[in-house]
């Protein structure tokens, strides 16, 4: 029961539509502007650097919160499920909440920021390598979406060949699938040569 409550809590935290709420404060529905995506990149495009930075920090923070405070609160020491597995389950729940928020009719962001928050805690080495790949990719190609996709692909590879626990490997693989699915429109545009470069409506966040 405690685990189920923890999963629900993590999902609801992930579901908090940061960009939508910030937009509403400014009288803007971010879904009606730019790429229409409720993520930090579209906030940058529509509202500027500070709202985008706030969105990014909060969305990363949601992932961190789920696998730290929420995990500790709902972990039972006499449980047959160890703490690492619980953190992985809560990590999946918060990422899913970000991608399919109950507050916006299950239409959410592309989960990258919350994914970063989760892996910042449970697999920091893999995340660091993934972020380096993201930075290099975006620097040379100017495609934020391509950088995000490659980061999501690289992290499970690093997890699989390292000493990462099996639950971390499974979470990284499922997260990669979610991120790639959420970027399917970007992938189609990349393949057709129609994807917009950074500073334009690439819709990745």
GROMACS .gro file of C-alpha atoms in nm:
model
  205
    1UNK     CA    1   0.000   0.000   0.000
    2UNK     CA    2   0.280   0.243   0.088
    3UNK     CA    3   0.455   0.169  -0.241
    4UNK     CA    4   0.135   0.231  -0.435
    5UNK     CA    5   0.084   0.562  -0.254
    6UNK     CA    6   0.444   0.653  -0.333
    7UNK     CA    7   0.396   0.578  -0.702
    8UNK     CA    8   0.078   0.786  -0.714
    9UNK     CA    9   0.252   1.072  -0.533
   10UNK     CA   10   0.547   1.062  -0.773
   11UNK     CA   11   0.313   1.056  -1.071
   12UNK     CA   12   0.120   1.358  -0.941
   13UNK     CA   13   0.445   1.547  -0.878
   14UNK     CA   14   0.553   1.471  -1.233
   15UNK     CA   15   0.213   1.582  -1.358
   16UNK     CA   16   0.255   1.938  -1.229
   17UNK     CA   17   0.245   2.134  -1.560
   18UNK     CA   18   0.518   2.386  -1.480
   19UNK     CA   19   0.529   2.563  -1.816
   20UNK     CA   20   0.150   2.584  -1.837
   21UNK     CA   21   0.125   2.738  -1.489
   22UNK     CA   22   0.402   2.990  -1.560
   23UNK     CA   23   0.233   3.080  -1.884
   24UNK     CA   24  -0.100   3.132  -1.710
   25UNK     CA   25   0.065   3.374  -1.467
   26UNK     CA   26   0.162   3.578  -1.772
   27UNK     CA   27  -0.177   3.529  -1.934
   28UNK     CA   28  -0.039   3.291  -2.198
   29UNK     CA   29  -0.141   2.935  -2.281
   30UNK     CA   30   0.193   2.794  -2.394
   31UNK     CA   31   0.010   2.515  -2.576
   32UNK     CA   32  -0.126   2.771  -2.821
   33UNK     CA   33   0.210   2.918  -2.915
   34UNK     CA   34   0.539   2.808  -3.067
   35UNK     CA   35   0.558   2.432  -3.101
   36UNK     CA   36   0.266   2.386  -2.860
   37UNK     CA   37   0.478   2.168  -2.635
   38UNK     CA   38   0.462   2.216  -2.258
   39UNK     CA   39   0.836   2.212  -2.199
   40UNK     CA   40   1.123   2.448  -2.128
   41UNK     CA   41   1.229   2.487  -2.492
   42UNK     CA   42   0.888   2.613  -2.596
   43UNK     CA   43   0.874   2.841  -2.291
   44UNK     CA   44   1.207   2.989  -2.401
   45UNK     CA   45   1.064   3.049  -2.744
   46UNK     CA   46   0.736   3.198  -2.623
   47UNK     CA   47   0.820   3.374  -2.295
   48UNK     CA   48   1.197   3.417  -2.277
   49UNK     CA   49   1.497   3.300  -2.078
   50UNK     CA   50   1.387   3.347  -1.716
   51UNK     CA   51   1.052   3.161  -1.744
   52UNK     CA   52   1.233   2.887  -1.940
   53UNK     CA   53   1.502   2.858  -1.673
   54UNK     CA   54   1.240   2.837  -1.398
   55UNK     CA   55   1.053   2.570  -1.594
   56UNK     CA   56   1.370   2.370  -1.647
   57UNK     CA   57   1.475   2.387  -1.281
   58UNK     CA   58   1.129   2.291  -1.152
   59UNK     CA   59   1.090   2.004  -1.399
   60UNK     CA   60   1.434   1.869  -1.308
   61UNK     CA   61   1.345   1.918  -0.942
   62UNK     CA   62   1.036   1.702  -0.981
   63UNK     CA   63   1.256   1.408  -1.079
   64UNK     CA   64   1.498   1.472  -0.795
   65UNK     CA   65   1.215   1.500  -0.540
   66UNK     CA   66   1.054   1.173  -0.646
   67UNK     CA   67   1.367   0.962  -0.602
   68UNK     CA   68   1.485   1.133  -0.283
   69UNK     CA   69   1.224   1.268  -0.042
   70UNK     CA   70   0.927   1.074  -0.179
   71UNK     CA   71   1.130   0.752  -0.190
   72UNK     CA   72   1.241   0.798   0.171
   73UNK     CA   73   0.890   0.882   0.293
   74UNK     CA   74   0.727   0.578   0.136
   75UNK     CA   75   1.006   0.326   0.187
   76UNK     CA   76   0.941   0.063   0.451
   77UNK     CA   77   1.251  -0.099   0.597
   78UNK     CA   78   1.075  -0.433   0.636
   79UNK     CA   79   0.961  -0.432   0.272
   80UNK     CA   80   1.064  -0.718   0.044
   81UNK     CA   81   1.141  -0.453  -0.221
   82UNK     CA   82   1.474  -0.281  -0.170
   83UNK     CA   83   1.523   0.096  -0.174
   84UNK     CA   84   1.692   0.104  -0.514
   85UNK     CA   85   1.397  -0.070  -0.680
   86UNK     CA   86   1.153   0.167  -0.512
   87UNK     CA   87   1.350   0.466  -0.641
   88UNK     CA   88   1.342   0.320  -0.992
   89UNK     CA   89   0.964   0.270  -0.973
   90UNK     CA   90   0.911   0.623  -0.845
   91UNK     CA   91   1.147   0.752  -1.113
   92UNK     CA   92   0.936   0.588  -1.380
   93UNK     CA   93   0.617   0.727  -1.224
   94UNK     CA   94   0.742   1.087  -1.212
   95UNK     CA   95   0.870   1.068  -1.572
   96UNK     CA   96   0.537   0.924  -1.684
   97UNK     CA   97   0.356   1.201  -1.497
   98UNK     CA   98   0.558   1.464  -1.681
   99UNK     CA   99   0.484   1.300  -2.015
  100UNK     CA  100   0.116   1.232  -1.955
  101UNK     CA  101  -0.009   1.480  -1.698
  102UNK     CA  102  -0.351   1.423  -1.552
  103UNK     CA  103  -0.395   1.801  -1.526
  104UNK     CA  104  -0.377   1.859  -1.904
  105UNK     CA  105  -0.587   1.567  -2.026
  106UNK     CA  106  -0.278   1.341  -2.026
  107UNK     CA  107  -0.090   1.560  -2.274
  108UNK     CA  108   0.245   1.654  -2.122
  109UNK     CA  109   0.603   1.741  -2.204
  110UNK     CA  110   0.871   1.531  -2.365
  111UNK     CA  111   1.005   1.418  -2.025
  112UNK     CA  112   1.371   1.512  -2.082
  113UNK     CA  113   1.404   1.755  -1.788
  114UNK     CA  114   1.241   1.521  -1.536
  115UNK     CA  115   1.445   1.232  -1.677
  116UNK     CA  116   1.758   1.438  -1.603
  117UNK     CA  117   1.640   1.498  -1.246
  118UNK     CA  118   1.583   1.128  -1.183
  119UNK     CA  119   1.916   1.014  -1.326
  120UNK     CA  120   2.104   1.295  -1.155
  121UNK     CA  121   2.039   1.100  -0.837
  122UNK     CA  122   2.025   0.733  -0.935
  123UNK     CA  123   2.292   0.723  -1.210
  124UNK     CA  124   2.494   1.047  -1.213
  125UNK     CA  125   2.791   0.907  -1.407
  126UNK     CA  126   2.569   0.789  -1.690
  127UNK     CA  127   2.382   1.117  -1.690
  128UNK     CA  128   2.706   1.315  -1.709
  129UNK     CA  129   2.817   1.118  -2.016
  130UNK     CA  130   2.472   1.164  -2.167
  131UNK     CA  131   2.477   1.538  -2.106
  132UNK     CA  132   2.820   1.567  -2.267
  133UNK     CA  133   2.682   1.386  -2.571
  134UNK     CA  134   2.382   1.621  -2.569
  135UNK     CA  135   2.605   1.929  -2.550
  136UNK     CA  136   2.836   1.813  -2.830
  137UNK     CA  137   2.543   1.716  -3.051
  138UNK     CA  138   2.357   2.042  -3.003
  139UNK     CA  139   2.678   2.246  -3.040
  140UNK     CA  140   2.761   2.096  -3.378
  141UNK     CA  141   2.416   2.025  -3.524
  142UNK     CA  142   2.201   2.289  -3.351
  143UNK     CA  143   1.930   2.023  -3.310
  144UNK     CA  144   1.808   2.014  -2.947
  145UNK     CA  145   1.581   1.722  -3.025
  146UNK     CA  146   1.866   1.513  -3.169
  147UNK     CA  147   2.078   1.585  -2.862
  148UNK     CA  148   1.794   1.476  -2.633
  149UNK     CA  149   1.735   1.154  -2.826
  150UNK     CA  150   2.104   1.062  -2.830
  151UNK     CA  151   2.135   1.134  -2.457
  152UNK     CA  152   1.839   0.906  -2.389
  153UNK     CA  153   1.997   0.629  -2.601
  154UNK     CA  154   2.348   0.660  -2.458
  155UNK     CA  155   2.250   0.641  -2.089
  156UNK     CA  156   2.100   0.287  -2.102
  157UNK     CA  157   2.403   0.170  -2.300
  158UNK     CA  158   2.634   0.306  -2.030
  159UNK     CA  159   2.411   0.152  -1.762
  160UNK     CA  160   2.417  -0.188  -1.932
  161UNK     CA  161   2.796  -0.204  -1.968
  162UNK     CA  162   2.869  -0.059  -1.624
  163UNK     CA  163   2.805  -0.186  -1.274
  164UNK     CA  164   2.463  -0.018  -1.258
  165UNK     CA  165   2.191  -0.219  -1.086
  166UNK     CA  166   1.944  -0.402  -1.309
  167UNK     CA  167   1.657  -0.175  -1.205
  168UNK     CA  168   1.857   0.127  -1.320
  169UNK     CA  169   1.920  -0.042  -1.655
  170UNK     CA  170   1.550  -0.121  -1.694
  171UNK     CA  171   1.447   0.233  -1.599
  172UNK     CA  172   1.698   0.384  -1.841
  173UNK     CA  173   1.570   0.163  -2.124
  174UNK     CA  174   1.202   0.240  -2.056
  175UNK     CA  175   1.282   0.611  -2.021
  176UNK     CA  176   1.467   0.601  -2.353
  177UNK     CA  177   1.161   0.445  -2.518
  178UNK     CA  178   0.937   0.716  -2.371
  179UNK     CA  179   1.166   0.999  -2.484
  180UNK     CA  180   1.201   0.857  -2.835
  181UNK     CA  181   0.825   0.809  -2.856
  182UNK     CA  182   0.765   1.164  -2.738
  183UNK     CA  183   1.009   1.285  -3.005
  184UNK     CA  184   0.858   1.085  -3.290
  185UNK     CA  185   0.754   1.403  -3.470
  186UNK     CA  186   1.106   1.540  -3.433
  187UNK     CA  187   1.252   1.211  -3.559
  188UNK     CA  188   1.033   1.226  -3.870
  189UNK     CA  189   1.142   1.585  -3.935
  190UNK     CA  190   1.508   1.496  -3.879
  191UNK     CA  191   1.483   1.213  -4.131
  192UNK     CA  192   1.311   1.436  -4.385
  193UNK     CA  193   1.551   1.727  -4.327
  194UNK     CA  194   1.272   1.951  -4.201
  195UNK     CA  195   1.362   1.970  -3.834
  196UNK     CA  196   1.417   2.322  -3.705
  197UNK     CA  197   1.747   2.408  -3.542
  198UNK     CA  198   1.798   2.566  -3.203
  199UNK     CA  199   1.618   2.897  -3.167
  200UNK     CA  200   1.334   2.776  -3.387
  201UNK     CA  201   1.027   2.559  -3.320
  202UNK     CA  202   1.197   2.227  -3.260
  203UNK     CA  203   0.969   2.155  -2.963
  204UNK     CA  204   1.213   1.948  -2.762
  205UNK     CA  205   1.209   1.960  -2.382
   0.00000   0.00000   0.00000
